[in-house]
PDB file of N, CA and C in Angstrom:
ATOM      1  N   MET A  50       0.898  -1.162   0.031  1.00 30.00           N
ATOM      2  CA  MET A  50       0.068  -0.036  -0.006  1.00 30.00           C
ATOM      3  C   MET A  50       0.886   1.239  -0.032  1.00 30.00           C
ATOM      4  N   HIS A  51       0.656   2.016  -0.841  1.00 31.00           N
ATOM      5  CA  HIS A  51       1.417   3.456  -0.983  1.00 31.00           C
ATOM      6  C   HIS A  51       0.558   4.422  -0.149  1.00 31.00           C
ATOM      7  N   LEU A  52       1.360   5.220   0.687  1.00 32.00           N
ATOM      8  CA  LEU A  52       0.858   6.213   1.422  1.00 32.00           C
ATOM      9  C   LEU A  52       1.384   7.476   1.070  1.00 32.00           C
ATOM     10  N   THR A  53       0.968   8.259   0.200  1.00 34.00           N
ATOM     11  CA  THR A  53       1.276   9.798  -0.008  1.00 34.00           C
ATOM     12  C   THR A  53       2.681   9.790  -0.096  1.00 34.00           C
ATOM     13  N   GLY A  54       3.592   9.046  -0.647  1.00 36.00           N
ATOM     14  CA  GLY A  54       4.895   9.298  -0.964  1.00 36.00           C
ATOM     15  C   GLY A  54       5.826   8.817   0.302  1.00 36.00           C
ATOM     16  N   PHE A  55       5.350   8.410   1.493  1.00 37.00           N
ATOM     17  CA  PHE A  55       6.168   8.057   2.484  1.00 37.00           C
ATOM     18  C   PHE A  55       5.874   6.574   2.807  1.00 37.00           C
ATOM     19  N   GLU A  56       6.755   5.758   2.677  1.00 40.00           N
ATOM     20  CA  GLU A  56       6.613   4.337   3.072  1.00 40.00           C
ATOM     21  C   GLU A  56       7.889   4.294   4.041  1.00 40.00           C
ATOM     22  N   PHE A  57       7.570   3.128   4.946  1.00 39.00           N
ATOM     23  CA  PHE A  57       8.442   3.002   6.017  1.00 39.00           C
ATOM     24  C   PHE A  57       9.894   2.765   5.618  1.00 39.00           C
ATOM     25  N   GLY A  58      10.175   2.309   4.406  1.00 43.00           N
ATOM     26  CA  GLY A  58      11.607   2.242   3.968  1.00 43.00           C
ATOM     27  C   GLY A  58      12.214   3.574   3.663  1.00 43.00           C
ATOM     28  N   ILE A  59      11.379   4.434   3.382  1.00 42.00           N
ATOM     29  CA  ILE A  59      11.932   5.830   3.001  1.00 42.00           C
ATOM     30  C   ILE A  59      12.472   6.524   4.216  1.00 42.00           C
ATOM     31  N   ALA A  60      11.827   6.213   5.554  1.00 46.00           N
ATOM     32  CA  ALA A  60      12.148   7.000   6.672  1.00 46.00           C
ATOM     33  C   ALA A  60      13.619   6.872   7.015  1.00 46.00           C
ATOM     34  N   ASP A  61      14.341   5.907   6.586  1.00 50.00           N
ATOM     35  CA  ASP A  61      15.629   5.716   7.078  1.00 50.00           C
ATOM     36  C   ASP A  61      16.629   6.733   6.581  1.00 50.00           C
ATOM     37  N   SER A  62      16.284   7.585   5.538  1.00 56.00           N
ATOM     38  CA  SER A  62      17.135   8.484   4.991  1.00 56.00           C
ATOM     39  C   SER A  62      16.942   9.952   5.582  1.00 56.00           C
ATOM     40  N   PHE A  63      15.985  10.076   6.481  1.00 59.00           N
ATOM     41  CA  PHE A  63      15.637  11.335   6.978  1.00 59.00           C
ATOM     42  C   PHE A  63      16.453  11.970   7.987  1.00 59.00           C
ATOM     43  N   LEU A  64      17.177  11.296   8.910  1.00 64.00           N
ATOM     44  CA  LEU A  64      18.073  11.635   9.920  1.00 64.00           C
ATOM     45  C   LEU A  64      19.047  12.718   9.369  1.00 64.00           C
ATOM     46  N   PRO A  65      19.912  12.230   8.386  1.00 65.00           N
ATOM     47  CA  PRO A  65      20.913  13.227   7.748  1.00 65.00           C
ATOM     48  C   PRO A  65      20.265  14.434   7.206  1.00 65.00           C
ATOM     49  N   ILE A  66      19.048  14.423   6.727  1.00 62.00           N
ATOM     50  CA  ILE A  66      18.419  15.542   6.122  1.00 62.00           C
ATOM     51  C   ILE A  66      18.083  16.603   7.159  1.00 62.00           C
ATOM     52  N   VAL A  67      17.497  15.956   8.390  1.00 64.00           N
ATOM     53  CA  VAL A  67      17.046  16.890   9.499  1.00 64.00           C
ATOM     54  C   VAL A  67      18.412  17.409  10.031  1.00 64.00           C
ATOM     55  N   GLN A  68      19.467  16.664  10.168  1.00 64.00           N
ATOM     56  CA  GLN A  68      20.666  17.259  10.706  1.00 64.00           C
ATOM     57  C   GLN A  68      21.098  18.499   9.737  1.00 64.00           C
ATOM     58  N   ALA A  69      21.325  18.135   8.479  1.00 65.00           N
ATOM     59  CA  ALA A  69      21.808  19.159   7.517  1.00 65.00           C
ATOM     60  C   ALA A  69      20.822  20.586   7.656  1.00 65.00           C
ATOM     61  N   PHE A  70      19.470  20.183   7.819  1.00 60.00           N
ATOM     62  CA  PHE A  70      18.592  21.374   7.751  1.00 60.00           C
ATOM     63  C   PHE A  70      18.769  22.233   8.962  1.00 60.00           C
ATOM     64  N   THR A  71      18.892  21.543  10.156  1.00 62.00           N
ATOM     65  CA  THR A  71      18.946  22.343  11.392  1.00 62.00           C
ATOM     66  C   THR A  71      20.305  23.085  11.316  1.00 62.00           C
ATOM     67  N   LYS A  72      21.318  22.503  10.818  1.00 66.00           N
ATOM     68  CA  LYS A  72      22.724  23.222  10.838  1.00 66.00           C
ATOM     69  C   LYS A  72      22.745  24.314   9.798  1.00 66.00           C
ATOM     70  N   ALA A  73      21.982  24.165   8.637  1.00 62.00           N
ATOM     71  CA  ALA A  73      22.056  25.310   7.743  1.00 62.00           C
ATOM     72  C   ALA A  73      21.213  26.315   8.088  1.00 62.00           C
ATOM     73  N   ALA A  74      20.014  26.060   8.656  1.00 58.00           N
ATOM     74  CA  ALA A  74      19.067  27.108   9.130  1.00 58.00           C
ATOM     75  C   ALA A  74      19.243  27.736  10.491  1.00 58.00           C
ATOM     76  N   ASN A  75      20.392  27.043  11.075  1.00 60.00           N
ATOM     77  CA  ASN A  75      20.884  27.560  12.609  1.00 60.00           C
ATOM     78  C   ASN A  75      19.693  27.521  13.519  1.00 60.00           C
ATOM     79  N   VAL A  76      18.903  26.566  13.528  1.00 56.00           N
ATOM     80  CA  VAL A  76      17.725  26.388  14.325  1.00 56.00           C
ATOM     81  C   VAL A  76      17.988  25.068  15.296  1.00 56.00           C
ATOM     82  N   SER A  77      17.321  24.935  16.303  1.00 63.00           N
ATOM     83  CA  SER A  77      17.385  23.943  17.127  1.00 63.00           C
ATOM     84  C   SER A  77      15.910  23.192  17.168  1.00 63.00           C
ATOM     85  N   ILE A  78      15.719  21.794  17.296  1.00 65.00           N
ATOM     86  CA  ILE A  78      14.466  21.237  17.277  1.00 65.00           C
ATOM     87  C   ILE A  78      14.500  20.462  18.542  1.00 65.00           C
ATOM     88  N   GLU A  79      13.360  20.720  19.288  1.00 77.00           N
ATOM     89  CA  GLU A  79      13.105  20.089  20.516  1.00 77.00           C
ATOM     90  C   GLU A  79      12.238  18.894  20.281  1.00 77.00           C
ATOM     91  N   GLN A  80      11.387  18.806  19.255  1.00 78.00           N
ATOM     92  CA  GLN A  80      10.490  17.760  18.885  1.00 78.00           C
ATOM     93  C   GLN A  80      10.433  17.573  17.444  1.00 78.00           C
ATOM     94  N   LEU A  81      10.421  16.175  17.052  1.00 79.00           N
ATOM     95  CA  LEU A  81      10.417  15.859  15.576  1.00 79.00           C
ATOM     96  C   LEU A  81       9.453  14.724  15.468  1.00 79.00           C
ATOM     97  N   ALA A  82       8.595  14.827  14.628  1.00 80.00           N
ATOM     98  CA  ALA A  82       7.593  13.645  14.367  1.00 80.00           C
ATOM     99  C   ALA A  82       7.570  13.650  12.804  1.00 80.00           C
ATOM    100  N   ILE A  83       7.758  12.356  12.405  1.00 80.00           N
ATOM    101  CA  ILE A  83       7.582  11.943  11.017  1.00 80.00           C
ATOM    102  C   ILE A  83       6.256  11.202  10.912  1.00 80.00           C
ATOM    103  N   VAL A  84       5.210  11.723  10.097  1.00 82.00           N
ATOM    104  CA  VAL A  84       3.925  11.054  10.094  1.00 82.00           C
ATOM    105  C   VAL A  84       3.494  10.962   8.642  1.00 82.00           C
ATOM    106  N   HIS A  85       2.588   9.701   8.586  1.00 84.00           N
ATOM    107  CA  HIS A  85       1.931   9.584   7.335  1.00 84.00           C
ATOM    108  C   HIS A  85       0.590  10.562   7.346  1.00 84.00           C
ATOM    109  N   VAL A  86       0.494  11.215   6.239  1.00 87.00           N
ATOM    110  CA  VAL A  86      -0.860  12.197   6.240  1.00 87.00           C
ATOM    111  C   VAL A  86      -1.343  12.175   4.842  1.00 87.00           C
ATOM    112  N   GLY A  87      -2.610  11.860   4.699  1.00 89.00           N
ATOM    113  CA  GLY A  87      -3.178  12.008   3.463  1.00 89.00           C
ATOM    114  C   GLY A  87      -4.406  11.027   3.274  1.00 89.00           C
ATOM    115  N   TRP A  88      -4.624  10.486   2.028  1.00 89.00           N
ATOM    116  CA  TRP A  88      -5.818   9.677   1.833  1.00 89.00           C
ATOM    117  C   TRP A  88      -5.305   8.476   0.989  1.00 89.00           C
ATOM    118  N   HIS A  89      -6.007   7.360   1.243  1.00 88.00           N
ATOM    119  CA  HIS A  89      -5.917   6.197   0.486  1.00 88.00           C
ATOM    120  C   HIS A  89      -7.411   5.865  -0.027  1.00 88.00           C
ATOM    121  N   GLY A  90      -7.726   6.313  -1.129  1.00 91.00           N
ATOM    122  CA  GLY A  90      -9.033   6.061  -1.693  1.00 91.00           C
ATOM    123  C   GLY A  90      -9.828   7.088  -0.771  1.00 91.00           C
ATOM    124  N   ASP A  91     -10.891   6.608  -0.173  1.00 94.00           N
ATOM    125  CA  ASP A  91     -11.758   7.422   0.757  1.00 94.00           C
ATOM    126  C   ASP A  91     -11.381   7.188   2.113  1.00 94.00           C
ATOM    127  N   ARG A  92     -10.321   6.698   2.393  1.00 92.00           N
ATOM    128  CA  ARG A  92      -9.891   6.458   3.819  1.00 92.00           C
ATOM    129  C   ARG A  92      -8.933   7.488   4.182  1.00 92.00           C
ATOM    130  N   ARG A  93      -9.006   8.176   5.283  1.00 92.00           N
ATOM    131  CA  ARG A  93      -7.965   9.000   5.785  1.00 92.00           C
ATOM    132  C   ARG A  93      -6.849   8.329   6.528  1.00 92.00           C
ATOM    133  N   ILE A  94      -5.608   8.802   6.126  1.00 88.00           N
ATOM    134  CA  ILE A  94      -4.418   8.158   6.772  1.00 88.00           C
ATOM    135  C   ILE A  94      -3.716   9.155   7.578  1.00 88.00           C
ATOM    136  N   HIS A  95      -3.465   8.859   8.840  1.00 90.00           N
ATOM    137  CA  HIS A  95      -2.603   9.846   9.695  1.00 90.00           C
ATOM    138  C   HIS A  95      -2.116   8.902  10.726  1.00 90.00           C
ATOM    139  N   GLY A  96      -0.767   8.733  10.852  1.00 89.00           N
ATOM    140  CA  GLY A  96      -0.211   7.934  11.784  1.00 89.00           C
ATOM    141  C   GLY A  96       1.264   8.294  11.925  1.00 89.00           C
ATOM    142  N   CYS A  97       1.717   8.156  13.099  1.00 89.00           N
ATOM    143  CA  CYS A  97       3.271   8.502  13.457  1.00 89.00           C
ATOM    144  C   CYS A  97       4.156   7.350  13.001  1.00 89.00           C
ATOM    145  N   ILE A  98       5.189   7.824  12.255  1.00 87.00           N
ATOM    146  CA  ILE A  98       6.234   6.816  11.876  1.00 87.00           C
ATOM    147  C   ILE A  98       7.425   7.009  12.848  1.00 87.00           C
ATOM    148  N   LEU A  99       7.752   8.094  13.257  1.00 88.00           N
ATOM    149  CA  LEU A  99       8.840   8.303  14.189  1.00 88.00           C
ATOM    150  C   LEU A  99       8.649   9.600  15.038  1.00 88.00           C
ATOM    151  N   HIS A 100       9.073   9.482  16.297  1.00 90.00           N
ATOM    152  CA  HIS A 100       8.799  10.657  17.107  1.00 90.00           C
ATOM    153  C   HIS A 100       9.973  10.784  18.114  1.00 90.00           C
ATOM    154  N   LEU A 101      10.765  11.900  18.046  1.00 89.00           N
ATOM    155  CA  LEU A 101      11.955  12.174  18.785  1.00 89.00           C
ATOM    156  C   LEU A 101      11.641  13.413  19.516  1.00 89.00           C
ATOM    157  N   ASP A 102      12.068  13.539  20.908  1.00 88.00           N
ATOM    158  CA  ASP A 102      12.019  14.602  21.618  1.00 88.00           C
ATOM    159  C   ASP A 102      13.384  14.967  22.117  1.00 88.00           C
ATOM    160  N   ILE A 103      13.767  16.208  22.398  1.00 87.00           N
ATOM    161  CA  ILE A 103      15.005  16.640  23.078  1.00 87.00           C
ATOM    162  C   ILE A 103      14.681  17.204  24.362  1.00 87.00           C
ATOM    163  N   ARG A 104      14.919  16.440  25.405  1.00 86.00           N
ATOM    164  CA  ARG A 104      14.577  16.866  26.848  1.00 86.00           C
ATOM    165  C   ARG A 104      15.878  16.777  27.735  1.00 86.00           C
ATOM    166  N   ASP A 105      15.913  17.884  28.432  1.00 85.00           N
ATOM    167  CA  ASP A 105      17.079  17.956  29.357  1.00 85.00           C
ATOM    168  C   ASP A 105      18.410  17.439  28.683  1.00 85.00           C
ATOM    169  N   GLY A 106      18.725  17.841  27.395  1.00 85.00           N
ATOM    170  CA  GLY A 106      19.939  17.463  26.782  1.00 85.00           C
ATOM    171  C   GLY A 106      20.024  15.973  26.296  1.00 85.00           C
ATOM    172  N   LYS A 107      18.940  15.173  26.515  1.00 89.00           N
ATOM    173  CA  LYS A 107      18.828  13.930  25.966  1.00 89.00           C
ATOM    174  C   LYS A 107      17.887  13.717  24.670  1.00 89.00           C
ATOM    175  N   ILE A 108      18.197  12.804  23.935  1.00 89.00           N
ATOM    176  CA  ILE A 108      17.332  12.504  22.821  1.00 89.00           C
ATOM    177  C   ILE A 108      16.311  11.353  23.251  1.00 89.00           C
ATOM    178  N   TRP A 109      15.044  11.746  23.309  1.00 92.00           N
ATOM    179  CA  TRP A 109      14.147  10.596  23.708  1.00 92.00           C
ATOM    180  C   TRP A 109      13.424  10.177  22.477  1.00 92.00           C
ATOM    181  N   LEU A 110      13.673   8.888  22.201  1.00 93.00           N
ATOM    182  CA  LEU A 110      12.962   8.138  21.159  1.00 93.00           C
ATOM    183  C   LEU A 110      11.783   7.680  21.616  1.00 93.00           C
ATOM    184  N   GLN A 111      10.649   8.334  21.320  1.00 94.00           N
ATOM    185  CA  GLN A 111       9.319   8.082  21.857  1.00 94.00           C
ATOM    186  C   GLN A 111       8.439   7.090  21.097  1.00 94.00           C
ATOM    187  N   HIS A 112       8.729   7.058  19.648  1.00 94.00           N
ATOM    188  CA  HIS A 112       8.023   6.003  18.895  1.00 94.00           C
ATOM    189  C   HIS A 112       8.845   5.650  17.715  1.00 94.00           C
ATOM    190  N   ASN A 113       9.077   4.572  17.339  1.00 92.00           N
ATOM    191  CA  ASN A 113       9.875   4.108  16.066  1.00 92.00           C
ATOM    192  C   ASN A 113       9.096   3.115  15.364  1.00 92.00           C
ATOM    193  N   GLY A 114       8.341   3.574  14.382  1.00 90.00           N
ATOM    194  CA  GLY A 114       7.539   2.704  13.512  1.00 90.00           C
ATOM    195  C   GLY A 114       8.194   2.202  12.160  1.00 90.00           C
ATOM    196  N   THR A 115       9.537   2.427  12.348  1.00 86.00           N
ATOM    197  CA  THR A 115      10.389   2.021  11.195  1.00 86.00           C
ATOM    198  C   THR A 115      11.010   0.561  11.417  1.00 86.00           C
ATOM    199  N   GLU A 116      11.710   0.022  10.507  1.00 86.00           N
ATOM    200  CA  GLU A 116      12.426  -1.219  10.663  1.00 86.00           C
ATOM    201  C   GLU A 116      13.813  -0.987  11.099  1.00 86.00           C
ATOM    202  N   ASN A 117      14.276   0.307  11.104  1.00 86.00           N
ATOM    203  CA  ASN A 117      15.603   0.730  11.396  1.00 86.00           C
ATOM    204  C   ASN A 117      15.805   0.809  12.894  1.00 86.00           C
ATOM    205  N   ASP A 118      17.114   0.623  13.312  1.00 90.00           N
ATOM    206  CA  ASP A 118      17.417   0.950  14.681  1.00 90.00           C
ATOM    207  C   ASP A 118      17.943   2.349  14.755  1.00 90.00           C
ATOM    208  N   ILE A 119      16.845   3.217  15.005  1.00 89.00           N
ATOM    209  CA  ILE A 119      17.093   4.731  14.929  1.00 89.00           C
ATOM    210  C   ILE A 119      18.155   5.070  16.065  1.00 89.00           C
ATOM    211  N   ALA A 120      18.163   4.508  17.174  1.00 91.00           N
ATOM    212  CA  ALA A 120      19.111   4.755  18.256  1.00 91.00           C
ATOM    213  C   ALA A 120      20.489   4.570  17.724  1.00 91.00           C
ATOM    214  N   ALA A 121      20.683   3.223  17.070  1.00 90.00           N
ATOM    215  CA  ALA A 121      22.018   2.958  16.604  1.00 90.00           C
ATOM    216  C   ALA A 121      22.511   3.993  15.478  1.00 90.00           C
ATOM    217  N   GLU A 122      21.427   4.457  14.660  1.00 86.00           N
ATOM    218  CA  GLU A 122      21.752   5.529  13.650  1.00 86.00           C
ATOM    219  C   GLU A 122      22.240   6.931  14.295  1.00 86.00           C
ATOM    220  N   LEU A 123      21.638   7.190  15.216  1.00 86.00           N
ATOM    221  CA  LEU A 123      21.980   8.380  16.060  1.00 86.00           C
ATOM    222  C   LEU A 123      23.435   8.316  16.677  1.00 86.00           C
ATOM    223  N   VAL A 124      23.753   7.097  17.069  1.00 88.00           N
ATOM    224  CA  VAL A 124      24.981   6.858  17.640  1.00 88.00           C
ATOM    225  C   VAL A 124      26.113   7.059  16.344  1.00 88.00           C
ATOM    226  N   GLU A 125      25.743   6.405  15.388  1.00 85.00           N
ATOM    227  CA  GLU A 125      26.519   6.627  14.255  1.00 85.00           C
ATOM    228  C   GLU A 125      26.822   7.949  13.800  1.00 85.00           C
ATOM    229  N   MET A 126      25.926   8.774  14.017  1.00 82.00           N
ATOM    230  CA  MET A 126      25.933  10.228  13.575  1.00 82.00           C
ATOM    231  C   MET A 126      26.598  11.120  14.650  1.00 82.00           C
ATOM    232  N   GLY A 127      26.986  10.424  15.787  1.00 84.00           N
ATOM    233  CA  GLY A 127      27.764  11.072  16.614  1.00 84.00           C
ATOM    234  C   GLY A 127      27.061  11.259  18.085  1.00 84.00           C
ATOM    235  N   ALA A 128      25.925  10.800  18.266  1.00 87.00           N
ATOM    236  CA  ALA A 128      25.302  10.954  19.679  1.00 87.00           C
ATOM    237  C   ALA A 128      25.915   9.888  20.496  1.00 87.00           C
ATOM    238  N   ASP A 129      26.076  10.150  21.901  1.00 90.00           N
ATOM    239  CA  ASP A 129      26.429   9.323  22.838  1.00 90.00           C
ATOM    240  C   ASP A 129      25.301   8.424  23.339  1.00 90.00           C
ATOM    241  N   LYS A 130      25.547   7.174  23.556  1.00 93.00           N
ATOM    242  CA  LYS A 130      24.477   6.225  23.842  1.00 93.00           C
ATOM    243  C   LYS A 130      23.884   6.699  25.336  1.00 93.00           C
ATOM    244  N   SER A 131      24.716   7.196  26.139  1.00 92.00           N
ATOM    245  CA  SER A 131      24.178   7.847  27.276  1.00 92.00           C
ATOM    246  C   SER A 131      23.324   9.096  27.164  1.00 92.00           C
ATOM    247  N   ASP A 132      23.185   9.622  26.112  1.00 91.00           N
ATOM    248  CA  ASP A 132      22.367  10.742  25.657  1.00 91.00           C
ATOM    249  C   ASP A 132      21.043  10.403  24.960  1.00 91.00           C
ATOM    250  N   ILE A 133      20.780   8.959  24.811  1.00 92.00           N
ATOM    251  CA  ILE A 133      19.713   8.578  24.157  1.00 92.00           C
ATOM    252  C   ILE A 133      18.796   7.746  25.167  1.00 92.00           C
ATOM    253  N   VAL A 134      17.452   8.128  25.258  1.00 94.00           N
ATOM    254  CA  VAL A 134      16.488   7.411  26.098  1.00 94.00           C
ATOM    255  C   VAL A 134      15.533   6.824  25.250  1.00 94.00           C
ATOM    256  N   ILE A 135      15.335   5.428  25.425  1.00 95.00           N
ATOM    257  CA  ILE A 135      14.227   4.720  24.720  1.00 95.00           C
ATOM    258  C   ILE A 135      12.971   5.006  25.404  1.00 95.00           C
ATOM    259  N   GLY A 136      12.163   6.103  25.039  1.00 95.00           N
ATOM    260  CA  GLY A 136      11.031   6.557  25.860  1.00 95.00           C
ATOM    261  C   GLY A 136       9.860   5.613  25.706  1.00 95.00           C
ATOM    262  N   PHE A 137       9.757   4.719  24.801  1.00 94.00           N
ATOM    263  CA  PHE A 137       8.651   3.895  24.639  1.00 94.00           C
ATOM    264  C   PHE A 137       8.901   2.560  25.430  1.00 94.00           C
ATOM    265  N   HIS A 138       9.918   2.377  26.194  1.00 95.00           N
ATOM    266  CA  HIS A 138      10.209   1.411  27.154  1.00 95.00           C
ATOM    267  C   HIS A 138       9.882   2.000  28.580  1.00 95.00           C
ATOM    268  N   SER A 139       9.267   1.265  29.406  1.00 95.00           N
ATOM    269  CA  SER A 139       9.101   1.633  30.880  1.00 95.00           C
ATOM    270  C   SER A 139      10.437   2.022  31.408  1.00 95.00           C
ATOM    271  N   PRO A 140      10.441   2.904  32.501  1.00 93.00           N
ATOM    272  CA  PRO A 140      11.729   3.015  33.253  1.00 93.00           C
ATOM    273  C   PRO A 140      12.301   1.946  33.768  1.00 93.00           C
ATOM    274  N   PHE A 141      11.504   0.825  34.070  1.00 96.00           N
ATOM    275  CA  PHE A 141      12.228  -0.320  34.627  1.00 96.00           C
ATOM    276  C   PHE A 141      12.909  -1.092  33.532  1.00 96.00           C
ATOM    277  N   LYS A 142      12.260  -1.132  32.296  1.00 95.00           N
ATOM    278  CA  LYS A 142      12.894  -1.881  31.152  1.00 95.00           C
ATOM    279  C   LYS A 142      14.041  -1.306  30.735  1.00 95.00           C
ATOM    280  N   ARG A 143      14.203   0.116  30.774  1.00 92.00           N
ATOM    281  CA  ARG A 143      15.270   0.939  30.196  1.00 92.00           C
ATOM    282  C   ARG A 143      16.579   0.541  30.940  1.00 92.00           C
ATOM    283  N   GLN A 144      16.618   0.163  32.024  1.00 90.00           N
ATOM    284  CA  GLN A 144      17.828  -0.252  32.697  1.00 90.00           C
ATOM    285  C   GLN A 144      18.647  -1.493  32.029  1.00 90.00           C
ATOM    286  N   PHE A 145      17.789  -2.265  31.311  1.00 93.00           N
ATOM    287  CA  PHE A 145      18.341  -3.418  30.705  1.00 93.00           C
ATOM    288  C   PHE A 145      18.744  -3.164  29.277  1.00 93.00           C
ATOM    289  N   THR A 146      18.589  -1.980  28.774  1.00 90.00           N
ATOM    290  CA  THR A 146      19.082  -1.567  27.451  1.00 90.00           C
ATOM    291  C   THR A 146      20.313  -0.892  27.483  1.00 90.00           C
ATOM    292  N   GLU A 147      21.079  -0.849  26.318  1.00 90.00           N
ATOM    293  CA  GLU A 147      22.385  -0.185  26.278  1.00 90.00           C
ATOM    294  C   GLU A 147      22.107   1.418  26.165  1.00 90.00           C
ATOM    295  N   TYR A 148      20.929   1.885  26.118  1.00 89.00           N
ATOM    296  CA  TYR A 148      20.781   3.328  26.025  1.00 89.00           C
ATOM    297  C   TYR A 148      20.107   3.725  27.370  1.00 89.00           C
TER     298      TYR A 148
END
């Protein structure tokens, strides 16, 4: 099913684009959400693919609807593992992750 130009496989290339945009525009982003928006026939499409927050200097991965390991991609881009929080895991479960 094609959803208005965004399929889950496309989302893997957006992190470098966001990084380049924020650097070029000299802006900071405290919240980023990538969503499907549009129509499939007569059915409305709206759903979150990826949601990141910046809180207290840490990157909170709130939702990852992709097949990619977004946290690992952030580390590859230079983020420290200690600065990434897997927000969709409970505080109890987070202690068992590497982030």
